[in-house]
Amino acid sequence: NELGFEYIWRPTMGEQAPFYAWFIARNTSGQRTAHVHMVEPDAASSDRIIFRDHLRTHPDDANRYEQLKARLLAAHANDRAAYTVGKTAFITSILDQARPPRS
């Protein structure tokens, strides 16, 4: 497009709704410089907001997440699925403590 972003529309998980859009910008070498997700509202998007808000208010956890992502990138630079799977336990542990109690 005119802003230089690739656009991908796909299901969040599996092949069913909810859907999300990726906007990916690359530099002249083809490396990603920006990766923006837009998702339809659902429980998964609520979890993303809870996770984001937790990291914003807990800098130690945000730093741990940043370090984890750097290690995973070094280990799985060409395997996005492995990179994503490697983040799952950390994200789940944060969500378990950050989600509001159910009544």
mmCIF file of C-alpha atoms in Angstrom:
data_model
loop_
_atom_site.group_PDB
_atom_site.id
_atom_site.type_symbol
_atom_site.label_atom_id
_atom_site.label_comp_id
_atom_site.label_asym_id
_atom_site.label_seq_id
_atom_site.Cartn_x
_atom_site.Cartn_y
_atom_site.Cartn_z
ATOM 1 C CA ASN A 1 0.000 0.000 0.000
ATOM 2 C CA GLU A 2 1.028 3.636 -0.121
ATOM 3 C CA LEU A 3 2.362 3.563 3.475
ATOM 4 C CA GLY A 4 4.566 0.562 2.742
ATOM 5 C CA PHE A 5 2.761 -1.947 4.965
ATOM 6 C CA GLU A 6 1.944 -5.517 3.984
ATOM 7 C CA TYR A 7 -1.606 -6.427 4.967
ATOM 8 C CA ILE A 8 -2.713 -9.912 6.041
ATOM 9 C CA TRP A 9 -6.256 -10.820 7.176
ATOM 10 C CA ARG A 10 -6.555 -14.195 8.878
ATOM 11 C CA PRO A 11 -8.226 -16.142 11.683
ATOM 12 C CA THR A 12 -6.786 -15.627 15.148
ATOM 13 C CA MET A 13 -6.611 -19.381 15.809
ATOM 14 C CA GLY A 14 -7.330 -22.264 13.490
ATOM 15 C CA GLU A 15 -9.495 -21.336 10.548
ATOM 16 C CA GLN A 16 -12.436 -19.693 12.311
ATOM 17 C CA ALA A 17 -13.381 -16.280 13.673
ATOM 18 C CA PRO A 18 -12.324 -14.147 15.383
ATOM 19 C CA PHE A 19 -10.166 -12.642 12.670
ATOM 20 C CA TYR A 20 -7.289 -10.248 12.902
ATOM 21 C CA ALA A 21 -5.294 -8.048 10.590
ATOM 22 C CA TRP A 22 -1.529 -7.785 10.475
ATOM 23 C CA PHE A 23 0.179 -4.715 9.158
ATOM 24 C CA ILE A 24 3.871 -5.368 8.586
ATOM 25 C CA ALA A 25 6.440 -2.759 7.577
ATOM 26 C CA ARG A 26 9.887 -3.732 6.333
ATOM 27 C CA ASN A 27 13.097 -1.831 5.756
ATOM 28 C CA THR A 28 14.983 -1.930 2.455
ATOM 29 C CA SER A 29 16.691 -5.173 3.570
ATOM 30 C CA GLY A 30 13.330 -6.875 4.082
ATOM 31 C CA GLN A 31 13.568 -6.949 7.891
ATOM 32 C CA ARG A 32 10.425 -6.159 9.863
ATOM 33 C CA THR A 33 10.458 -2.718 11.387
ATOM 34 C CA ALA A 34 6.851 -2.686 12.585
ATOM 35 C CA HIS A 35 4.267 -5.387 13.213
ATOM 36 C CA VAL A 36 0.797 -4.204 14.194
ATOM 37 C CA HIS A 37 -2.125 -6.513 15.046
ATOM 38 C CA MET A 38 -5.776 -5.501 14.963
ATOM 39 C CA VAL A 39 -8.265 -8.030 16.320
ATOM 40 C CA GLU A 40 -12.010 -8.428 16.553
ATOM 41 C CA PRO A 41 -13.268 -8.126 20.133
ATOM 42 C CA ASP A 42 -13.516 -11.474 21.934
ATOM 43 C CA ALA A 43 -12.057 -13.236 24.992
ATOM 44 C CA ALA A 44 -8.669 -13.555 23.292
ATOM 45 C CA SER A 45 -8.511 -9.823 22.654
ATOM 46 C CA SER A 46 -9.530 -9.167 26.272
ATOM 47 C CA ASP A 47 -6.595 -11.307 27.380
ATOM 48 C CA ARG A 48 -4.269 -9.308 25.149
ATOM 49 C CA ILE A 49 -5.408 -6.105 26.839
ATOM 50 C CA ILE A 50 -5.032 -7.614 30.316
ATOM 51 C CA PHE A 51 -1.520 -8.800 29.405
ATOM 52 C CA ARG A 52 -0.579 -5.408 27.926
ATOM 53 C CA ASP A 53 -1.898 -3.507 30.936
ATOM 54 C CA HIS A 54 -0.064 -5.824 33.336
ATOM 55 C CA LEU A 55 3.243 -5.253 31.539
ATOM 56 C CA ARG A 56 2.659 -1.491 31.591
ATOM 57 C CA THR A 57 2.261 -1.524 35.381
ATOM 58 C CA HIS A 58 4.840 -4.221 36.207
ATOM 59 C CA PRO A 59 8.179 -3.189 34.698
ATOM 60 C CA ASP A 60 10.017 -6.229 36.085
ATOM 61 C CA ASP A 61 7.649 -8.553 34.220
ATOM 62 C CA ALA A 62 7.922 -6.388 31.105
ATOM 63 C CA ASN A 63 11.708 -6.680 31.295
ATOM 64 C CA ARG A 64 11.498 -10.456 31.760
ATOM 65 C CA TYR A 65 9.196 -10.680 28.728
ATOM 66 C CA GLU A 66 11.575 -8.554 26.664
ATOM 67 C CA GLN A 67 14.497 -10.795 27.623
ATOM 68 C CA LEU A 68 12.494 -13.944 26.842
ATOM 69 C CA LYS A 69 11.570 -12.601 23.414
ATOM 70 C CA ALA A 70 15.219 -11.748 22.685
ATOM 71 C CA ARG A 71 16.317 -15.292 23.651
ATOM 72 C CA LEU A 72 13.565 -16.841 21.553
ATOM 73 C CA LEU A 73 14.421 -14.651 18.572
ATOM 74 C CA ALA A 74 18.063 -15.726 18.805
ATOM 75 C CA ALA A 75 17.057 -19.395 19.023
ATOM 76 C CA HIS A 76 14.212 -19.327 16.473
ATOM 77 C CA ALA A 77 14.967 -16.460 14.093
ATOM 78 C CA ASN A 78 13.411 -18.304 11.146
ATOM 79 C CA ASP A 79 10.696 -20.229 12.981
ATOM 80 C CA ARG A 80 7.854 -17.945 14.003
ATOM 81 C CA ALA A 81 5.769 -20.862 15.322
ATOM 82 C CA ALA A 82 8.529 -21.976 17.722
ATOM 83 C CA TYR A 83 9.060 -18.363 18.797
ATOM 84 C CA THR A 84 5.352 -18.021 19.570
ATOM 85 C CA VAL A 85 5.146 -21.354 21.414
ATOM 86 C CA GLY A 86 8.155 -20.313 23.487
ATOM 87 C CA LYS A 87 6.237 -17.303 24.838
ATOM 88 C CA THR A 88 3.120 -19.260 25.809
ATOM 89 C CA ALA A 89 4.051 -20.367 29.354
ATOM 90 C CA PHE A 90 5.144 -16.850 30.309
ATOM 91 C CA ILE A 91 1.995 -15.243 28.890
ATOM 92 C CA THR A 92 -0.234 -17.832 30.573
ATOM 93 C CA SER A 93 1.447 -17.267 33.947
ATOM 94 C CA ILE A 94 0.969 -13.502 33.688
ATOM 95 C CA LEU A 95 -2.674 -13.877 32.650
ATOM 96 C CA ASP A 96 -3.322 -16.285 35.532
ATOM 97 C CA GLN A 97 -2.244 -13.621 38.011
ATOM 98 C CA ALA A 98 -3.548 -10.548 36.147
ATOM 99 C CA ARG A 99 -7.070 -11.617 35.185
ATOM 100 C CA PRO A 100 -9.765 -10.298 37.479
ATOM 101 C CA PRO A 101 -11.282 -12.934 39.759
ATOM 102 C CA ARG A 102 -14.383 -14.601 38.367
ATOM 103 C CA SER A 103 -17.524 -14.273 40.416
#
